[in-house]
Short mmCIF file of C-alpha atoms and ligand atoms in Angstrom, two decimals:
data_model
loop_
_atom_site.label_atom_id
_atom_site.label_comp_id
_atom_site.label_asym_id
_atom_site.label_seq_id
_atom_site.Cartn_x
_atom_site.Cartn_y
_atom_site.Cartn_z
CA MET U 1 0.00 0.00 0.00
CA LYS U 2 1.30 3.48 -0.91
CA SER U 3 1.54 5.93 1.95
CA VAL U 4 2.05 9.65 2.48
CA LEU U 5 3.30 11.62 5.43
CA LEU U 6 0.97 14.61 5.62
CA ILE U 7 2.41 17.65 7.37
CA ILE U 8 -0.35 20.03 8.42
CA GLY U 9 0.81 23.63 8.77
CA GLY U 10 -0.90 26.29 10.86
CA GLY U 11 -3.38 28.16 8.68
CA ILE U 12 -7.12 28.46 8.29
CA ALA U 13 -6.90 26.01 5.35
CA ALA U 14 -5.88 23.29 7.84
CA TYR U 15 -9.55 22.30 8.01
CA LYS U 16 -9.24 21.11 4.37
CA ALA U 17 -6.56 18.65 5.51
CA LEU U 18 -9.34 16.62 7.12
CA GLU U 19 -11.10 16.19 3.77
CA LEU U 20 -7.73 15.43 2.15
CA ILE U 21 -7.12 12.59 4.65
CA ARG U 22 -10.63 11.22 4.01
CA LEU U 23 -10.13 11.23 0.21
CA LEU U 24 -6.69 9.61 0.46
CA LYS U 25 -7.96 6.86 2.77
CA GLY U 26 -10.86 6.28 0.35
CA LYS U 27 -8.29 5.62 -2.37
CA GLY U 28 -6.44 3.11 -0.19
CA ILE U 29 -3.47 5.42 0.46
CA GLY U 30 -2.06 5.24 4.00
CA VAL U 31 -1.72 8.58 5.82
CA LYS U 32 0.59 9.35 8.75
CA THR U 33 0.43 12.92 9.99
CA ILE U 34 2.56 15.58 11.61
CA MET U 35 0.79 18.67 12.96
CA SER U 36 2.68 21.88 13.64
CA LYS U 37 1.92 23.61 16.96
CA ALA U 38 0.03 26.32 15.06
CA ALA U 39 -2.05 23.74 13.15
CA GLU U 40 -3.51 22.61 16.47
CA GLU U 41 -5.10 26.06 16.78
CA PHE U 42 -7.19 25.31 13.67
CA VAL U 43 -7.99 21.58 13.83
CA THR U 44 -7.74 19.16 16.72
CA PRO U 45 -5.27 16.26 16.75
CA LEU U 46 -8.24 14.10 17.76
CA SER U 47 -10.05 14.80 14.45
CA VAL U 48 -6.86 14.13 12.48
CA ALA U 49 -6.18 10.88 14.37
CA SER U 50 -9.79 9.71 13.97
CA LEU U 51 -9.78 10.24 10.19
CA SER U 52 -6.28 8.91 9.53
CA GLY U 53 -6.66 6.00 11.94
CA GLU U 54 -3.09 6.75 13.06
CA LYS U 55 -1.39 8.52 15.91
CA VAL U 56 -0.66 12.20 15.19
CA HIS U 57 3.00 13.21 15.56
CA GLN U 58 3.40 16.60 17.18
CA ALA U 59 6.59 17.24 19.13
CA LEU U 60 10.21 16.93 18.04
CA PHE U 61 11.40 15.71 21.41
CA ASN U 62 8.94 13.07 22.47
CA LEU U 63 10.38 10.07 24.30
CA THR U 64 7.44 7.75 23.53
CA ASP U 65 7.52 8.67 19.84
CA GLU U 66 11.27 8.17 19.62
CA LEU U 67 10.97 4.69 21.18
CA GLU U 68 8.18 3.72 18.72
CA MET U 69 9.41 5.46 15.55
CA GLY U 70 12.17 8.08 15.42
CA HIS U 71 11.54 11.28 13.51
CA ILE U 72 14.13 10.33 10.88
CA GLU U 73 12.39 7.04 10.25
CA LEU U 74 9.00 8.80 10.16
CA SER U 75 10.30 11.09 7.42
CA ARG U 76 11.44 8.18 5.29
CA ALA U 77 8.75 5.55 5.86
CA ALA U 78 6.23 7.18 3.50
CA ASP U 79 6.44 7.22 -0.32
CA LEU U 80 5.75 10.95 -0.45
CA LEU U 81 5.72 13.90 1.96
CA VAL U 82 2.82 16.30 1.50
CA VAL U 83 2.66 19.70 3.18
CA ALA U 84 -0.91 21.02 3.28
CA PRO U 85 -1.43 23.78 4.10
CA ALA U 86 2.13 24.96 3.48
CA THR U 87 2.33 28.32 5.23
CA ALA U 88 4.75 31.12 4.27
CA ASP U 89 6.67 30.33 7.47
CA LEU U 90 7.00 26.62 6.67
CA LEU U 91 8.07 27.34 3.07
CA ALA U 92 10.70 29.79 4.39
CA LYS U 93 12.04 27.16 6.79
CA MET U 94 12.19 24.58 4.01
CA ALA U 95 13.94 26.99 1.64
CA SER U 96 16.61 27.84 4.21
CA GLY U 97 17.02 24.32 5.60
CA LEU U 98 15.85 25.08 9.14
CA ALA U 99 14.95 22.19 11.42
CA ASN U 100 13.59 23.59 14.66
CA ASP U 101 10.38 21.60 15.04
CA LEU U 102 9.11 18.17 14.00
CA ALA U 103 7.61 19.31 10.66
CA SER U 104 10.73 21.13 9.44
CA THR U 105 13.02 18.39 10.77
CA ALA U 106 11.10 15.68 8.91
CA LEU U 107 11.24 17.77 5.72
CA LEU U 108 15.00 18.23 6.04
CA ALA U 109 15.68 14.61 6.98
CA THR U 110 13.63 12.96 4.26
CA ASP U 111 14.96 11.24 1.17
CA LYS U 112 11.48 11.06 -0.41
CA PRO U 113 9.78 13.46 -2.88
CA VAL U 114 7.92 16.40 -1.35
CA LEU U 115 4.71 18.03 -2.60
CA VAL U 116 3.54 21.32 -1.08
CA ALA U 117 0.10 22.97 -1.20
CA PRO U 118 0.72 26.61 -0.25
CA ALA U 119 -1.94 28.64 1.53
CA MET U 120 -1.50 32.19 2.71
CA ASN U 121 -2.69 35.77 2.34
CA VAL U 122 -2.30 37.15 -1.19
CA ARG U 123 0.25 39.80 -0.12
CA MET U 124 2.30 37.20 1.71
CA TRP U 125 2.27 35.03 -1.44
CA HIS U 126 3.44 37.90 -3.67
CA HIS U 127 6.04 39.16 -1.17
CA PRO U 128 9.53 39.01 -2.74
CA ALA U 129 10.75 36.90 0.20
CA THR U 130 8.10 34.24 -0.40
CA GLN U 131 8.70 34.32 -4.15
CA ARG U 132 12.45 33.86 -3.51
CA ASN U 133 11.71 30.88 -1.29
CA ILE U 134 9.40 29.35 -3.90
CA ALA U 135 12.04 29.73 -6.62
CA GLN U 136 14.57 28.04 -4.31
CA LEU U 137 12.20 25.19 -3.47
CA GLN U 138 11.36 24.64 -7.14
CA ALA U 139 15.09 24.52 -7.89
CA ASP U 140 15.43 21.95 -5.08
CA GLY U 141 12.86 19.73 -6.82
CA ILE U 142 9.91 20.40 -4.52
CA ARG U 143 6.59 20.00 -6.40
CA PHE U 144 3.77 22.52 -5.96
CA VAL U 145 0.01 22.14 -6.24
CA GLY U 146 -1.74 25.52 -6.22
CA PRO U 147 -2.23 27.97 -4.74
CA ASN U 148 -5.50 29.00 -6.35
CA ALA U 149 -6.95 32.46 -6.55
CA GLY U 150 -10.21 33.52 -4.99
CA GLU U 151 -11.71 35.07 -1.92
CA MET U 152 -9.69 34.46 1.23
CA ALA U 153 -10.67 33.91 4.82
CA CYS U 154 -9.13 37.33 5.60
CA GLY U 155 -11.57 38.99 3.16
CA GLU U 156 -8.95 39.81 0.52
CA PHE U 157 -9.05 38.41 -2.99
CA GLY U 158 -6.25 36.90 -5.04
CA LEU U 159 -3.71 34.10 -5.24
CA GLY U 160 -3.09 32.22 -2.02
CA ARG U 161 -6.03 29.87 -1.43
CA MET U 162 -4.96 26.30 -0.86
CA ALA U 163 -5.76 23.96 -3.78
CA GLU U 164 -8.92 21.94 -3.24
CA PRO U 165 -8.40 18.52 -1.59
CA SER U 166 -9.45 16.76 -4.83
CA GLU U 167 -6.74 18.68 -6.74
CA ILE U 168 -4.15 17.74 -4.11
CA VAL U 169 -5.19 14.09 -4.35
CA ALA U 170 -4.75 14.21 -8.15
CA ALA U 171 -1.26 15.70 -7.68
CA ILE U 172 -0.43 13.04 -5.08
CA GLU U 173 -1.62 10.24 -7.37
CA ALA U 174 0.49 11.67 -10.18
CA GLN U 175 3.53 11.43 -7.87
CA LEU U 176 2.79 7.93 -6.59
CA ALA U 177 2.77 4.63 -8.49
CA PRO U 178 2.45 5.04 -12.26
CA GLY U 179 -0.22 2.30 -12.20
CA GLN U 180 -2.46 4.66 -10.22
CA LYS U 181 -2.38 7.55 -12.68
CA PRO U 182 -5.46 9.70 -12.13
CA LEU U 183 -6.54 9.83 -15.78
CA ALA U 184 -5.99 6.13 -16.54
CA GLY U 185 -8.92 4.92 -18.66
CA LYS U 186 -10.04 8.49 -19.48
CA HIS U 187 -10.15 9.95 -22.98
CA VAL U 188 -8.89 13.51 -23.37
CA LEU U 189 -9.57 15.31 -26.64
CA ILE U 190 -7.44 18.38 -27.45
CA THR U 191 -7.42 20.82 -30.36
CA ALA U 192 -4.21 22.70 -31.09
CA GLY U 193 -2.49 24.96 -33.57
CA PRO U 194 -3.99 27.27 -36.18
CA THR U 195 -6.46 26.50 -38.93
CA ARG U 196 -5.74 27.46 -42.52
CA GLU U 197 -8.56 28.79 -44.65
CA PRO U 198 -7.78 28.68 -48.38
CA ILE U 199 -8.24 31.67 -50.67
CA ASP U 200 -7.12 29.85 -53.80
CA PRO U 201 -4.89 26.79 -54.40
CA VAL U 202 -1.75 28.66 -53.26
CA ARG U 203 -2.91 31.20 -50.66
CA TYR U 204 -4.59 30.95 -47.29
CA ILE U 205 -5.63 32.91 -44.18
CA SER U 206 -4.20 31.74 -40.84
CA ASN U 207 -2.74 33.02 -37.56
CA HIS U 208 0.41 32.80 -35.44
CA SER U 209 -0.48 29.77 -33.28
CA SER U 210 2.46 27.36 -33.08
CA GLY U 211 0.54 24.58 -31.32
CA LYS U 212 3.01 24.61 -28.40
CA GLN U 213 0.40 25.15 -25.67
CA GLY U 214 -1.93 22.44 -27.01
CA TYR U 215 0.89 19.94 -27.54
CA ALA U 216 2.15 20.58 -23.99
CA ILE U 217 -1.35 19.83 -22.70
CA ALA U 218 -1.39 16.59 -24.70
CA GLU U 219 1.91 15.57 -23.08
CA ALA U 220 0.65 16.46 -19.60
CA ALA U 221 -2.52 14.41 -20.15
CA ILE U 222 -0.43 11.41 -21.29
CA ALA U 223 1.72 11.77 -18.15
CA LEU U 224 -1.45 11.44 -16.04
CA GLY U 225 -2.35 8.22 -17.85
CA ALA U 226 -5.01 9.51 -20.26
CA GLN U 227 -5.74 8.25 -23.73
CA VAL U 228 -5.20 11.41 -25.79
CA THR U 229 -6.54 12.46 -29.19
CA LEU U 230 -4.89 15.58 -30.54
CA VAL U 231 -6.71 17.30 -33.39
CA SER U 232 -4.05 19.60 -34.77
CA GLY U 233 -3.90 22.28 -37.38
CA PRO U 234 -0.68 22.62 -39.42
CA VAL U 235 2.29 23.02 -37.04
CA SER U 236 5.93 21.97 -37.07
CA LEU U 237 6.13 20.15 -33.74
CA PRO U 238 7.03 16.51 -33.09
CA ILE U 239 4.06 14.27 -32.24
CA PRO U 240 4.14 13.68 -28.46
CA PRO U 241 4.73 9.96 -27.78
CA GLY U 242 1.55 8.04 -27.09
CA VAL U 243 -0.79 10.67 -28.56
CA GLY U 244 -3.33 9.84 -31.28
CA LEU U 245 -2.83 12.67 -33.82
CA MET U 246 -5.57 13.77 -36.24
CA PRO U 247 -4.02 16.38 -38.56
CA VAL U 248 -6.49 18.86 -40.09
CA THR U 249 -6.29 22.06 -42.10
CA THR U 250 -9.52 24.07 -41.98
CA ALA U 251 -12.01 24.84 -39.20
CA GLN U 252 -14.59 22.68 -40.93
CA ASP U 253 -12.11 19.75 -41.02
CA MET U 254 -11.36 20.36 -37.36
CA LEU U 255 -15.03 20.17 -36.34
CA LYS U 256 -15.47 16.94 -38.31
CA ALA U 257 -12.39 15.38 -36.66
CA VAL U 258 -13.48 16.47 -33.16
CA GLU U 259 -16.97 15.04 -33.62
CA GLY U 260 -15.45 11.84 -34.98
CA ALA U 261 -13.18 11.52 -31.93
CA LEU U 262 -16.02 11.65 -29.38
CA PRO U 263 -16.90 10.38 -26.82
CA ALA U 264 -14.36 12.02 -24.52
CA ASP U 265 -14.24 12.62 -20.78
CA ILE U 266 -12.44 15.96 -21.14
CA ALA U 267 -12.25 18.21 -24.21
CA ILE U 268 -9.75 21.10 -24.28
CA PHE U 269 -9.84 23.62 -27.12
CA THR U 270 -6.50 25.40 -27.43
CA ALA U 271 -6.63 25.75 -31.22
CA ALA U 272 -6.72 29.23 -32.70
CA VAL U 273 -9.57 28.58 -35.11
CA ALA U 274 -10.27 31.06 -37.91
CA ASP U 275 -13.66 32.62 -37.25
CA TRP U 276 -14.27 33.13 -40.97
CA ARG U 277 -13.38 31.33 -44.18
CA VAL U 278 -13.39 32.64 -47.72
CA ALA U 279 -16.93 32.09 -48.98
CA ALA U 280 -15.97 31.07 -52.52
CA VAL U 281 -12.48 29.56 -52.76
CA ALA U 282 -11.04 30.21 -56.23
CA GLY U 283 -10.37 27.02 -58.19
CA GLU U 284 -7.29 28.55 -59.84
CA LYS U 285 -4.64 30.94 -58.57
CA ILE U 286 -6.12 34.45 -58.53
CA LYS U 287 -4.23 36.54 -61.07
CA LYS U 288 -3.20 40.18 -60.73
CA GLN U 289 -5.62 42.45 -62.56
CA ALA U 290 -4.30 44.45 -65.51
CA ASP U 291 -5.88 47.63 -64.07
CA GLY U 292 -4.05 47.08 -60.73
CA SER U 293 -7.28 46.55 -58.74
CA ALA U 294 -7.18 44.22 -55.72
CA PRO U 295 -9.47 41.20 -55.63
CA SER U 296 -12.30 41.39 -53.14
CA LEU U 297 -12.98 38.46 -50.88
CA SER U 298 -16.23 37.73 -49.13
CA PHE U 299 -16.30 35.64 -45.97
CA ALA U 300 -18.56 33.03 -44.41
CA GLU U 301 -18.63 32.32 -40.69
CA ASN U 302 -16.88 29.12 -39.59
CA PRO U 303 -18.54 26.71 -37.16
CA ASP U 304 -17.73 27.42 -33.53
CA ILE U 305 -16.25 24.04 -32.58
CA LEU U 306 -16.05 24.70 -28.85
CA ARG U 307 -19.64 25.93 -28.65
CA THR U 308 -20.90 23.03 -30.79
CA ILE U 309 -19.33 20.47 -28.43
CA ALA U 310 -20.08 22.30 -25.15
CA THR U 311 -23.78 22.65 -25.98
CA ARG U 312 -24.36 19.10 -27.27
CA LYS U 313 -27.58 17.62 -25.92
CA SER U 314 -26.05 14.16 -25.68
CA GLY U 315 -22.49 12.94 -25.54
CA ARG U 316 -21.11 16.19 -24.10
CA PRO U 317 -17.69 15.57 -22.51
CA LYS U 318 -17.90 15.86 -18.73
CA LEU U 319 -15.45 18.78 -18.74
CA VAL U 320 -15.20 21.22 -21.63
CA VAL U 321 -12.38 23.76 -21.49
CA GLY U 322 -11.87 26.64 -23.91
CA PHE U 323 -8.94 29.00 -24.28
CA ALA U 324 -9.40 32.70 -24.93
CA ALA U 325 -6.80 34.70 -26.80
CA GLU U 326 -7.44 38.32 -25.85
CA THR U 327 -5.66 41.60 -26.45
CA GLU U 328 -7.69 43.78 -24.03
CA LYS U 329 -10.14 43.36 -21.11
CA VAL U 330 -8.81 39.80 -20.80
CA ILE U 331 -10.95 38.67 -17.83
CA ALA U 332 -14.18 40.39 -18.89
CA HIS U 333 -13.98 38.95 -22.40
CA ALA U 334 -13.14 35.50 -21.05
CA GLN U 335 -16.14 35.63 -18.68
CA ALA U 336 -18.40 36.57 -21.60
CA LYS U 337 -16.96 33.66 -23.64
CA LEU U 338 -17.54 31.24 -20.76
CA ALA U 339 -21.25 32.08 -20.80
CA ARG U 340 -21.61 32.36 -24.59
CA LYS U 341 -19.83 29.10 -25.42
CA GLY U 342 -21.31 27.01 -22.60
CA CYS U 343 -18.00 25.55 -21.41
CA ASP U 344 -16.91 24.78 -17.84
CA ILE U 345 -13.62 26.67 -17.85
CA ILE U 346 -12.02 29.34 -20.02
CA VAL U 347 -8.25 29.68 -19.80
CA ALA U 348 -7.60 33.28 -20.80
CA ASN U 349 -4.27 34.55 -22.07
CA ASP U 350 -3.17 37.99 -23.19
CA VAL U 351 -1.83 37.64 -26.74
CA SER U 352 -1.10 41.34 -27.31
CA ALA U 353 1.99 42.09 -29.37
CA GLY U 354 5.08 41.88 -27.17
CA LYS U 355 3.64 39.29 -24.76
CA GLY U 356 5.21 36.47 -26.77
CA VAL U 357 2.40 33.98 -26.14
CA PHE U 358 1.91 32.99 -29.79
CA GLY U 359 4.87 30.77 -30.58
CA GLY U 360 6.64 31.42 -27.25
CA ASP U 361 7.47 28.94 -24.50
CA SER U 362 5.74 30.67 -21.60
CA ASN U 363 2.26 31.87 -20.79
CA THR U 364 0.46 33.85 -18.09
CA VAL U 365 -3.09 32.56 -17.80
CA HIS U 366 -6.26 33.31 -15.88
CA VAL U 367 -8.50 30.33 -15.21
CA VAL U 368 -12.09 31.54 -15.39
CA SER U 369 -15.01 29.40 -14.24
CA ALA U 370 -18.38 29.81 -12.56
CA SER U 371 -16.60 29.71 -9.21
CA GLY U 372 -14.32 32.69 -9.96
CA VAL U 373 -11.01 33.65 -11.51
CA GLU U 374 -7.63 32.11 -10.71
CA ASP U 375 -4.66 34.26 -11.78
CA TRP U 376 -1.74 31.95 -12.36
CA PRO U 377 1.80 33.36 -12.26
CA PRO U 378 3.97 33.47 -15.41
CA LEU U 379 4.83 29.82 -16.18
CA SER U 380 6.29 27.74 -18.95
CA LYS U 381 3.62 26.32 -21.28
CA ALA U 382 4.60 22.85 -19.97
CA GLU U 383 3.88 23.96 -16.39
CA VAL U 384 0.56 25.59 -17.39
CA ALA U 385 -0.30 22.26 -19.03
CA ARG U 386 0.71 20.20 -15.98
CA ARG U 387 -1.26 22.36 -13.56
CA LEU U 388 -4.29 22.47 -15.82
CA MET U 389 -4.39 18.71 -16.28
CA GLU U 390 -3.94 18.10 -12.55
CA LYS U 391 -6.77 20.52 -11.86
CA LEU U 392 -9.05 18.81 -14.40
CA ALA U 393 -8.13 15.35 -13.09
CA GLY U 394 -9.16 16.54 -9.64
CA MET U 395 -12.48 17.87 -10.96
CA LEU U 396 -13.40 14.77 -12.97
O1 LIG R 401 -0.24 27.71 -30.14
P1 LIG R 401 0.65 28.59 -29.28
O2 LIG R 401 1.65 29.37 -30.10
O3 LIG R 401 1.28 27.83 -28.14
O4 LIG R 401 -0.30 29.71 -28.63
C1 LIG R 401 -1.28 29.32 -27.71
C2 LIG R 401 -2.61 30.04 -27.96
C3 LIG R 401 -2.42 31.53 -27.78
C4 LIG R 401 -3.12 29.75 -29.38
C5 LIG R 401 -3.61 29.45 -26.93
O5 LIG R 401 -3.11 29.65 -25.63
C6 LIG R 401 -4.99 30.10 -27.05
O6 LIG R 401 -5.28 31.13 -26.48
N1 LIG R 401 -5.88 29.43 -27.83
C7 LIG R 401 -7.21 29.97 -28.17
C8 LIG R 401 -7.09 30.89 -29.34
C9 LIG R 401 -8.42 31.40 -29.81
O7 LIG R 401 -8.79 31.14 -30.93
O8 LIG R 401 -9.12 32.07 -28.92
P2 LIG R 401 -10.59 32.67 -29.25
O9 LIG R 401 -10.81 33.60 -28.14
O10 LIG R 401 -10.67 33.19 -30.62
O11 LIG R 401 -11.55 31.41 -29.14
C10 LIG R 401 -12.10 31.00 -27.92
C11 LIG R 401 -12.22 29.49 -27.86
O12 LIG R 401 -13.13 29.04 -28.87
C12 LIG R 401 -10.93 28.74 -28.09
O13 LIG R 401 -10.96 27.63 -27.22
C13 LIG R 401 -11.03 28.29 -29.54
O14 LIG R 401 -10.33 27.06 -29.75
C14 LIG R 401 -12.52 28.09 -29.69
N2 LIG R 401 -13.03 28.32 -31.06
C15 LIG R 401 -12.96 29.57 -31.61
C16 LIG R 401 -13.51 29.79 -32.86
C17 LIG R 401 -14.10 28.72 -33.55
N3 LIG R 401 -14.62 28.89 -34.76
N4 LIG R 401 -14.15 27.50 -32.98
C18 LIG R 401 -13.62 27.29 -31.76
O15 LIG R 401 -13.66 26.16 -31.25
#
């Protein structure tokens, strides 16, 4: 049986640790716990012991504990250490290698992977000291789940809410045995890249999408054990191993391929689909006019693939996620798209000139859903993909 050592830090989000223990036990994962002194102000050791079915470890110098299981052994007996909630104080201790209580000592003494679920006030999260500590911990190989954005217990709004227990469980499962991957047996359908709408046999209308964000999502879904179908417009990227690729050219082709690939558990639309196509594509190359006049093109509206799938009466994927490429009023436009297209989540990104999102390797996204807006920090497209897939796995 896989097991985790859950270290509960002292923050209001500590109450969510109880639900986390319940979910982990339900999945057959053993849970030993350490509670910091401050955590005991928020939840009682009795509740934690009752749910985990195990003794709660509290003090660094405890003779009985040391006779039964020393703190070094405790830190190495589990397959994974999970810190939830990880307070600013605990992250600072970890980043500087302090070991002045049982939680920090176990974290310093362990030889096992560590996953942290930060939770703190938004200003504490954005403070340069915290950001320095996070960068250090990431460089040390510590994995993060969350934080999310939203309303906080202190009344402020922003990044700093602990990830939901279901999201933490998905991240834990991703870290534990590969056989227990959270999306095993699930079909994830992804669109990526641009579409090309022909004008004549040699010319077309398209956009700057490179497909990098969509392909990164396909790789992240594979890593979580999903069966992945990637419906891709013309790009020059290698096919991610294990992905079922359906290459397409136009928006109409893309819709046909997406409908043909259903049913799916999750559908994610990262493709930059042309909203219009040329109404009458010329059969031959359009020639320059002798009088120097430019040809005039008339356009027809393309099908909205995302909206078509999200509003299906039957066979709608359980989770439908759209992306929104915006150049102004990013959140407001994304919220309008969420309602208009009928999807569950819109991942909004600012694609204004100079942001380098189209074709670049990083992205700053805002995850918009009925429950609010999460502002994610600037991340590589691979990290956006990993966090998004872990979030969706937790929601499924
Ligand atoms: O490919 P990269 O270079 O890595 O760049 C990534 C990206 C910027 C393309 C990506 O992050 C992104 O934002 N994709 C969505 C681009 C887009 O077309 O946004 P939109 O706001 O026009 O469309 C909203 C949503 O509807 C998108 O999910 C889109 O796939 C979908 N759509 C749009 C029009 C249409 N006819 N059918 C659709 O399905």
